[in-house]
Coordinates of C-alpha atoms and ligand atoms in Angstrom, one line a residue:
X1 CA -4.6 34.6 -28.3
X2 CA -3.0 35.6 -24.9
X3 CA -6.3 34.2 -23.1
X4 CA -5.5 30.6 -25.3
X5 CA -2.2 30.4 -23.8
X6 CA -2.8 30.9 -20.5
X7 CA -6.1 28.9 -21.3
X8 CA -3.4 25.4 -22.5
X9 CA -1.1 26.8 -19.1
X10 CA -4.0 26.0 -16.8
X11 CA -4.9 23.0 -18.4
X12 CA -1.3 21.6 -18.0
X13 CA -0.5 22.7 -14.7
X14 CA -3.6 20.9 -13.6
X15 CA -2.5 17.9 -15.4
X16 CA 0.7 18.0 -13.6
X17 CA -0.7 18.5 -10.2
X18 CA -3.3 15.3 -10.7
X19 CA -0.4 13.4 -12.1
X20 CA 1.9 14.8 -8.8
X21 CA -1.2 13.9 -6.8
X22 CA -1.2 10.0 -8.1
X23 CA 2.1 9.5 -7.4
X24 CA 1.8 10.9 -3.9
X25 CA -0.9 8.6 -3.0
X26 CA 1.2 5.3 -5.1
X27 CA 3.9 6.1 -2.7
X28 CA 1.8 6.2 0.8
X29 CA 0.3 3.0 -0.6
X30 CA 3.9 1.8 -0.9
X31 CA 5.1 2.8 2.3
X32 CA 2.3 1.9 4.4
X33 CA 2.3 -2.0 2.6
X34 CA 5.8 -1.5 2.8
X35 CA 5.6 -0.9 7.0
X36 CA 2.9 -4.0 7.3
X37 CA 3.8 -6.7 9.6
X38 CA 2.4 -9.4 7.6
X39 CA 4.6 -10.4 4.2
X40 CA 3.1 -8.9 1.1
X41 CA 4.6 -10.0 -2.5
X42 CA 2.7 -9.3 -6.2
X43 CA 3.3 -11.8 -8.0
X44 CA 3.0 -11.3 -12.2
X45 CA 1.3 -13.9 -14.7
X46 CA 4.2 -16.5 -14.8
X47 CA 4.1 -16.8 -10.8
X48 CA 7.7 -14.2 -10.7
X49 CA 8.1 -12.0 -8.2
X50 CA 7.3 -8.3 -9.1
X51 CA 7.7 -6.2 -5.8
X52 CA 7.6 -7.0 -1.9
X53 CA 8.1 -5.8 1.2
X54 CA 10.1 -5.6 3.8
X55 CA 8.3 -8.3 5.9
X56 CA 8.5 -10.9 2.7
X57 CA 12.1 -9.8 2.7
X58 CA 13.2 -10.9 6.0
X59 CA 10.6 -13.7 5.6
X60 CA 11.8 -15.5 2.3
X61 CA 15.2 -14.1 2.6
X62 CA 14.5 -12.3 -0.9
X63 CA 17.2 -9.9 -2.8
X64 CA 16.6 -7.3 -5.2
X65 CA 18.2 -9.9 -7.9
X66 CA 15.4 -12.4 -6.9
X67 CA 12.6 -9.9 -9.0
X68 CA 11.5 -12.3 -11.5
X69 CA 12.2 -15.5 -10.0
X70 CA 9.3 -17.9 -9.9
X71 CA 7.8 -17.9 -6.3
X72 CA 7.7 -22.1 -5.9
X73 CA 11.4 -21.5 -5.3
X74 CA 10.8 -19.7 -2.0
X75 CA 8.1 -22.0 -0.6
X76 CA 8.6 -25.2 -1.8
X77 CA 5.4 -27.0 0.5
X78 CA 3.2 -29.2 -1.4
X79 CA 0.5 -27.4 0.0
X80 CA 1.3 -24.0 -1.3
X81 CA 1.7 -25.4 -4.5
X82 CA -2.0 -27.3 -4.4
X83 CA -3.3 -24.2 -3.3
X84 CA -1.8 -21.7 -5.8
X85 CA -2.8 -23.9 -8.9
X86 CA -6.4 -24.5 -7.9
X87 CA -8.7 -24.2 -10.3
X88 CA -10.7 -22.0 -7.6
X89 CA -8.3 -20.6 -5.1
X90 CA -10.0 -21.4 -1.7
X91 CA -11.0 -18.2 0.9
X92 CA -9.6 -19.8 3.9
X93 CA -5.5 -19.9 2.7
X94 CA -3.2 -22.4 3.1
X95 CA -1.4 -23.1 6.4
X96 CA 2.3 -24.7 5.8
X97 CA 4.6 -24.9 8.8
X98 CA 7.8 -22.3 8.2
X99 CA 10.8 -24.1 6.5
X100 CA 13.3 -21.9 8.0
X101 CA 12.1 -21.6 11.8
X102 CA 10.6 -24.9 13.1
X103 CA 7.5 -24.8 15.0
X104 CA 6.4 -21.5 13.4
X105 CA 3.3 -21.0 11.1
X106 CA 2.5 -19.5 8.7
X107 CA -0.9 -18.8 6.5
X108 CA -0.6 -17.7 3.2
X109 CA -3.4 -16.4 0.8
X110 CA -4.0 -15.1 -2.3
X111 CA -5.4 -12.7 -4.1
X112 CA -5.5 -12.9 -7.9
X113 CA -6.8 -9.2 -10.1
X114 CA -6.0 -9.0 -13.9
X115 CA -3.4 -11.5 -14.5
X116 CA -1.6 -10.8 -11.8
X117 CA -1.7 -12.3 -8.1
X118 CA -1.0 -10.8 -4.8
X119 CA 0.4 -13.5 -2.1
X120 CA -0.1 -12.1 1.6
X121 CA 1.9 -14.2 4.5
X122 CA 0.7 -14.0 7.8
X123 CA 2.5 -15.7 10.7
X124 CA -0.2 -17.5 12.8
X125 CA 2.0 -19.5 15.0
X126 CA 0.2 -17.9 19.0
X127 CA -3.1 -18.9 17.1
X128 CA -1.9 -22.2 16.0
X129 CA -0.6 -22.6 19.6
X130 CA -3.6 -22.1 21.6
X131 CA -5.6 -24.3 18.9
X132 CA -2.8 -27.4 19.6
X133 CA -3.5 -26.5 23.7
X134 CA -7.2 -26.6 23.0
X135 CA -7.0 -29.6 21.5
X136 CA -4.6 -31.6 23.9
X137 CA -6.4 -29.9 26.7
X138 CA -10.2 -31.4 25.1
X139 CA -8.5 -35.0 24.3
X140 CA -6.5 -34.8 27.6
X141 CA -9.9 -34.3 30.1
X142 CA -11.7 -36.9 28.0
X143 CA -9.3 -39.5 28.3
X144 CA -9.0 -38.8 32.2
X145 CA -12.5 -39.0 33.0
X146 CA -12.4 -42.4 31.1
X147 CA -11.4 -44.8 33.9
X148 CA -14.1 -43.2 36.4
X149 CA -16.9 -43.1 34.3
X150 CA -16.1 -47.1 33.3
X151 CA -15.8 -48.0 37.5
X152 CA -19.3 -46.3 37.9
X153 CA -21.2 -47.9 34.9
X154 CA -19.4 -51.6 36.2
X155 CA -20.8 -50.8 39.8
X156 CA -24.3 -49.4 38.7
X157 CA -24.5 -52.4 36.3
X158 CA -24.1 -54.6 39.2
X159 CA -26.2 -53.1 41.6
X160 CA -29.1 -52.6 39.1
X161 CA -28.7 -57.0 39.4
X162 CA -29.6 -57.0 42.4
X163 CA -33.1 -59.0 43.0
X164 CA -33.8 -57.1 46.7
X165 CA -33.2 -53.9 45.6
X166 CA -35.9 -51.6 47.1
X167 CA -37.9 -50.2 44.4
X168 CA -38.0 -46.8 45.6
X169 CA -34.5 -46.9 44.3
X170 CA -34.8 -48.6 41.3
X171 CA -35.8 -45.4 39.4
X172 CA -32.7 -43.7 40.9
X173 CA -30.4 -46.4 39.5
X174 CA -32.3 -46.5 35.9
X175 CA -31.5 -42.7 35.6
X176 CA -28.0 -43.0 37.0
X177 CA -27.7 -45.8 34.5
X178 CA -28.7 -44.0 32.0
X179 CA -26.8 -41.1 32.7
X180 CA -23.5 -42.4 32.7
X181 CA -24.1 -44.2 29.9
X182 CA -24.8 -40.5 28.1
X183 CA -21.6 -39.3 29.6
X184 CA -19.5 -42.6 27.9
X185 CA -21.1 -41.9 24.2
X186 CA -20.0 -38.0 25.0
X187 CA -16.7 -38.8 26.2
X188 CA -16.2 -41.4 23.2
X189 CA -17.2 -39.1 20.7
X190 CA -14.9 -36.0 22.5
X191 CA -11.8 -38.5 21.7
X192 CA -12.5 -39.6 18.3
X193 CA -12.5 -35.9 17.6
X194 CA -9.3 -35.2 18.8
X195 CA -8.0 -38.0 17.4
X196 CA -9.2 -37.4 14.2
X197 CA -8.4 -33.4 14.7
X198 CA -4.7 -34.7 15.5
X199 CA -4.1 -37.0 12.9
X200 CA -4.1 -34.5 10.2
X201 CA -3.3 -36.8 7.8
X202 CA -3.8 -40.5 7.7
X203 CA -2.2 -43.5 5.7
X204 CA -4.7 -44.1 2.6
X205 CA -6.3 -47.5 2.4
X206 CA -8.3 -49.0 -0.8
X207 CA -11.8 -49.2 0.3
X208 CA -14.6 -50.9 -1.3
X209 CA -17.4 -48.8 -1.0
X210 CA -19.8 -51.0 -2.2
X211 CA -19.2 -53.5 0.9
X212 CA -18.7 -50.2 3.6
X213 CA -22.2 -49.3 2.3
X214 CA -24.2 -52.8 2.5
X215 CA -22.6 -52.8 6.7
X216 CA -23.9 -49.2 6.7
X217 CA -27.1 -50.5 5.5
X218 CA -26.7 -53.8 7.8
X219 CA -26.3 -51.8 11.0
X220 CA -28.8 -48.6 9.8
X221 CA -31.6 -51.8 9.4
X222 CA -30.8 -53.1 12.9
X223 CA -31.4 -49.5 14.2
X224 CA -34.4 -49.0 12.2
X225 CA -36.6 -51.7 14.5
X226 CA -38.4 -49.1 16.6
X227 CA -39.0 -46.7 13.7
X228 CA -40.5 -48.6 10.8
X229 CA -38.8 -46.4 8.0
X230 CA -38.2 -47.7 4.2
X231 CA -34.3 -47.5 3.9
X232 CA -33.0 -48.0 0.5
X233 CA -29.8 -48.6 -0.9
X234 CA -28.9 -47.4 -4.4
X235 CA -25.2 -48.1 -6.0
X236 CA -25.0 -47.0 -9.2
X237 CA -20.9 -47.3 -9.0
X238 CA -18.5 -49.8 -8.1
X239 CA -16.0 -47.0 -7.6
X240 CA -13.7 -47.4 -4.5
X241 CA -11.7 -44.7 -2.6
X242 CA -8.7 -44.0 -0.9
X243 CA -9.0 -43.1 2.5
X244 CA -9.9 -44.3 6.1
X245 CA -12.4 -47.2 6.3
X246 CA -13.0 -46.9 10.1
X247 CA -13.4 -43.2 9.9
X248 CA -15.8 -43.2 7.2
X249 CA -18.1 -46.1 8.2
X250 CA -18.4 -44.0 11.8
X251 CA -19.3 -40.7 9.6
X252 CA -21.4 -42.4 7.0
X253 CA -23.1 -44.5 9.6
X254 CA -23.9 -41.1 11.8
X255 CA -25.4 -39.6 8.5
X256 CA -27.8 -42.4 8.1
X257 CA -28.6 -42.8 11.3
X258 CA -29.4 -39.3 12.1
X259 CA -31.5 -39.7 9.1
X260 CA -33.1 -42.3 10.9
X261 CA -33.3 -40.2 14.3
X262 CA -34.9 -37.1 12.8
X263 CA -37.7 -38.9 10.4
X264 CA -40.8 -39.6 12.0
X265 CA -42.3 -43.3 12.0
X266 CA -42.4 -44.7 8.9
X267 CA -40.3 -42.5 6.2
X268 CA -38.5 -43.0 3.5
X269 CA -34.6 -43.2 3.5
X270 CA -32.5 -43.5 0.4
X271 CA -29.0 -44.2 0.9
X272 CA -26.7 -43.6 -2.6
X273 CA -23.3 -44.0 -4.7
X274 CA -23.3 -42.6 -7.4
X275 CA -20.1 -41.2 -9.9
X276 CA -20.6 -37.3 -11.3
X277 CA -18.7 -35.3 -13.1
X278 CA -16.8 -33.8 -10.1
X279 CA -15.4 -37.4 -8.6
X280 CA -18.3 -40.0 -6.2
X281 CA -21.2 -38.8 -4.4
X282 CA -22.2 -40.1 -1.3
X283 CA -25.7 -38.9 -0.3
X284 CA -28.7 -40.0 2.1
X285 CA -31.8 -38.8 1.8
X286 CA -34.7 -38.6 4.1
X287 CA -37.9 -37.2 4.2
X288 CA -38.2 -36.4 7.3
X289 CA -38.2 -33.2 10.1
X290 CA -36.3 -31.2 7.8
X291 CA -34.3 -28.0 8.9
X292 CA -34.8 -24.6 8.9
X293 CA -32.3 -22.2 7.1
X294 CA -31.3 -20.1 9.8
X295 CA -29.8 -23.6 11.6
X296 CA -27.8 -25.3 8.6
X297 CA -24.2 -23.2 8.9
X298 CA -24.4 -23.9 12.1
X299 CA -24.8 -27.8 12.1
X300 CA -21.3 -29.1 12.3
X301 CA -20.2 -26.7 15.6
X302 CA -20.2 -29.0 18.4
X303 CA -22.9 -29.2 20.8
X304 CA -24.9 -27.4 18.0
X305 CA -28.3 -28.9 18.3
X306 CA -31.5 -27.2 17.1
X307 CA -33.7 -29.4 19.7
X308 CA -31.5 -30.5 22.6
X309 CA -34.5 -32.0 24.1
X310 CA -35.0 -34.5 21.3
X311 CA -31.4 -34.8 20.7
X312 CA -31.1 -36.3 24.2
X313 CA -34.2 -38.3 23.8
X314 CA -32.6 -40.0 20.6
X315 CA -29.2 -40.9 22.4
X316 CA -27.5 -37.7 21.0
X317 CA -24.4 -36.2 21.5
X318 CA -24.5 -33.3 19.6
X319 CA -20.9 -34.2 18.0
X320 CA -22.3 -36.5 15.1
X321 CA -21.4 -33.9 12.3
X322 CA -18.6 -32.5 13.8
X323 CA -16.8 -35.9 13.4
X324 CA -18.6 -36.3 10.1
X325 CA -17.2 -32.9 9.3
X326 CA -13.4 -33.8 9.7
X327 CA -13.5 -37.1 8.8
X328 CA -14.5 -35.4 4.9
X329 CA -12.0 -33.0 5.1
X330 CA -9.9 -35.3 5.8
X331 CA -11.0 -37.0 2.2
X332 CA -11.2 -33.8 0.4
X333 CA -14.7 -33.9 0.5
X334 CA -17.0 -31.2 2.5
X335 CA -20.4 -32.1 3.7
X336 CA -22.8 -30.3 1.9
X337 CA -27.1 -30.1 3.4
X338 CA -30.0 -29.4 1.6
X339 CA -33.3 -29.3 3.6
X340 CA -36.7 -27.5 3.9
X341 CA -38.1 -27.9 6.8
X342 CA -41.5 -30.3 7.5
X343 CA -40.5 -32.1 4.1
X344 CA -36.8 -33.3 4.5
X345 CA -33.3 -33.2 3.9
X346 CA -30.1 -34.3 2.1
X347 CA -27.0 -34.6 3.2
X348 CA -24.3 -35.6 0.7
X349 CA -20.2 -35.4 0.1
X350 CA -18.7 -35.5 -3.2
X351 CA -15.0 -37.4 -2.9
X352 CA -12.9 -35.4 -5.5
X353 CA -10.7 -37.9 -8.3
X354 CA -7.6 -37.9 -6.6
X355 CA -9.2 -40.1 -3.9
X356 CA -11.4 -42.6 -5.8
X357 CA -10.3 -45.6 -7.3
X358 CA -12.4 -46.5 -10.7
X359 CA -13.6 -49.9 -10.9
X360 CA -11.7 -50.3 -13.9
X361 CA -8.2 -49.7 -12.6
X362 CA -6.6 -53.3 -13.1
Ligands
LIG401 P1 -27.0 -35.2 17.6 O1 -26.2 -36.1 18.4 O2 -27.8 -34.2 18.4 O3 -27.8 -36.0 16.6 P2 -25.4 -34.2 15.4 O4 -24.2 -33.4 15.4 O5 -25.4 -35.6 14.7 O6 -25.9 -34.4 16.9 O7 -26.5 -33.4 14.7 C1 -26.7 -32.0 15.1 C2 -28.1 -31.6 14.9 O8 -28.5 -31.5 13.5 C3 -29.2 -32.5 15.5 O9 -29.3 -32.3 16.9 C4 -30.4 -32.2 14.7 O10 -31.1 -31.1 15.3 C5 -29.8 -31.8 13.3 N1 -29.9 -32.9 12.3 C6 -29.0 -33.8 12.0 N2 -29.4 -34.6 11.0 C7 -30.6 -34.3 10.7 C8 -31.6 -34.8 9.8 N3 -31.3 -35.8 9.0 N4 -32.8 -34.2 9.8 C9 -33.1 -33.1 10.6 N5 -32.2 -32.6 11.5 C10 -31.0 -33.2 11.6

């Protein structure tokens, strides 16, 4: 009997201690999130706040009477709001600029488990700084080296005119020519970039794909003369989107004609519009080089080019998809590539609802 008691004793005391020992551990966890630099709120299933720190405090100016309240009333940016209600809540955040502080930025991301949500704030205004200096700094060089590079090419063109030039020269001139003429396309490219980089967002103009693609497919046939390819064109809609016709045709035209570029003589080249469930596809299709694996992440970084030498031979500036890059994200649409190498590869964007515009709207 005596050895059952003190049998149930033991058996309780270790309860307590394991119970003493989770609460221990719930309140480090407290502390140290309460300590952290960055704003952390947990947020329940009807978007309320539950419980924050002191960094969320100070940040959203939040009082103990605010537990509850829905968090669209302490960031009110249209972003935050797109974000949070996303069907599929994207890895890299949301960036809004700080409504109290100007000129301060913040990133906020989340983390959803069981029904509930946790929202972590992280100020990234030095990063957003140095990305704005980057950028001024990349547009700022390129725009200087404009006016020289435009003097040179005038003279060069002149000189290359002249009938007694001696011809040990003339090879010397062609390759100057030539050249500067690389550095211009580089230098061009460098400032659509940044202009497209700065101009987050752009006024949103009805576009008739059907004509943007038949110029696509105007200029892709001009450039086709000295390669012999098939190029097709297939519509299948008559959709329309919303966006920026100059910027697309310069990233749809850089698709194609890269297709072009990296297909030896004589391919095939199918260039398509087509409506899927998930909003207009834009693809081209080519059967050409192809692209190994380890090389297709890497494709949009600038400069990225997986044979410089033929790059170079082609006209190349190794910026192509990096302007195709922003000029989707810019549309709401992300470049997506398929490709094995030797046989081919696709690259294709699918333009979400919000910015296509049925053929049937009146
Ligand atoms: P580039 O000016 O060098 O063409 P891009 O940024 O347009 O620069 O393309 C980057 C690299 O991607 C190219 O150098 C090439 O290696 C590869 N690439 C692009 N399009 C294709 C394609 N359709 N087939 C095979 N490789 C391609």
């Amino acid at each position: 009997m005596n050895t059952l008691i003190s049998a149930q004793g033991n058996e309780q005391q270790s309860a307590l201690a394991t119970q003493q020992n989770s609460t221990d551990q719930l309140k480090k966890i407290r502390s140290a999130l309460r300590a952290l630099r960055d704003a952390v709120v947990l947020l329940n299933d009807n978007d309320g706040l539950e419980w924050w720190n002191q960094a969320a405090e100070d940040l959203l100016l939040l009082q103990v009477s605010d537990k509850g309240q829905c968090i669209f009333d302490f960031i009110s940016a249209p972003e935050f709001r797109q974000y949070y209600q996303a069907t599929t809540i994207a890895d890299e955040g949301v960036h809004i600029e700080s409504w109290h502080a100007p000129k301060r930025y913040l990133k906020c991301e989340l983390t959803p488990f069981g029904d509930e949500k946790l929202l972590i704030i992280y100020d990234v205004t030095r990063l957003h700084h140095l990305e704005e200096m980057r950028r001024d700094f990349v547009a700022n060089v390129s725009h200087e080296l404009r006016t020289p590079l435009t003097v040179m090419m005038g003279y060069l063109e002149n000189f290359s005119d002249q009938p007694d030039m001696p011809p040990h020269w003339k090879r010397g001139f062609e390759l100057m020519t030539q050249q500067t003429a690389r550095m211009n396309r580089i230098v061009n490219d460098l400032l659509l970039l940044s202009r497209i980089e700065i101009e987050e967002t752009h006024e949103l103009h009805y576009i008739d794909m059907t004509k943007l693609l038949t110029h696509v497919y105007d200029d892709a046939q001009a450039y086709n003369a000295g390669y012999g390819h098939s190029i097709h064109l297939q519509i299948d809609t008559y959709d329309g989107l919303y966006g920026s016709e100059m910027y697309l045709t310069s990233a749809l035209s850089n698709l194609v004609i890269n297709a072009i570029k990296y297909t030896p003589k004589g391919g095939n080249i199918t260039i398509s519009w087509a409506n899927t469930a998930e909003g207009c596809r834009f693809a081209v299709e080519d059967d050409g080089i192809g692209i190994a694996p380890q090389h297709i992440a890497r494709l949009t970084e600038r400069f990225y080019r997986i044979d410089k030498g033929r790059s170079r031979a082609t006209g190349g500036t190794g910026l192509g998809l990096a302007i195709v890059k922003h000029v989707l994200y810019q549309h709401q649409a992300n470049l997506q590539i398929e490709s094995v190498e030797g046989r081919g590869s696709t690259f294709s964007a699918v333009f979400p609802a919000t910015h296509v515009r049925s053929a049937h709207t009146p």
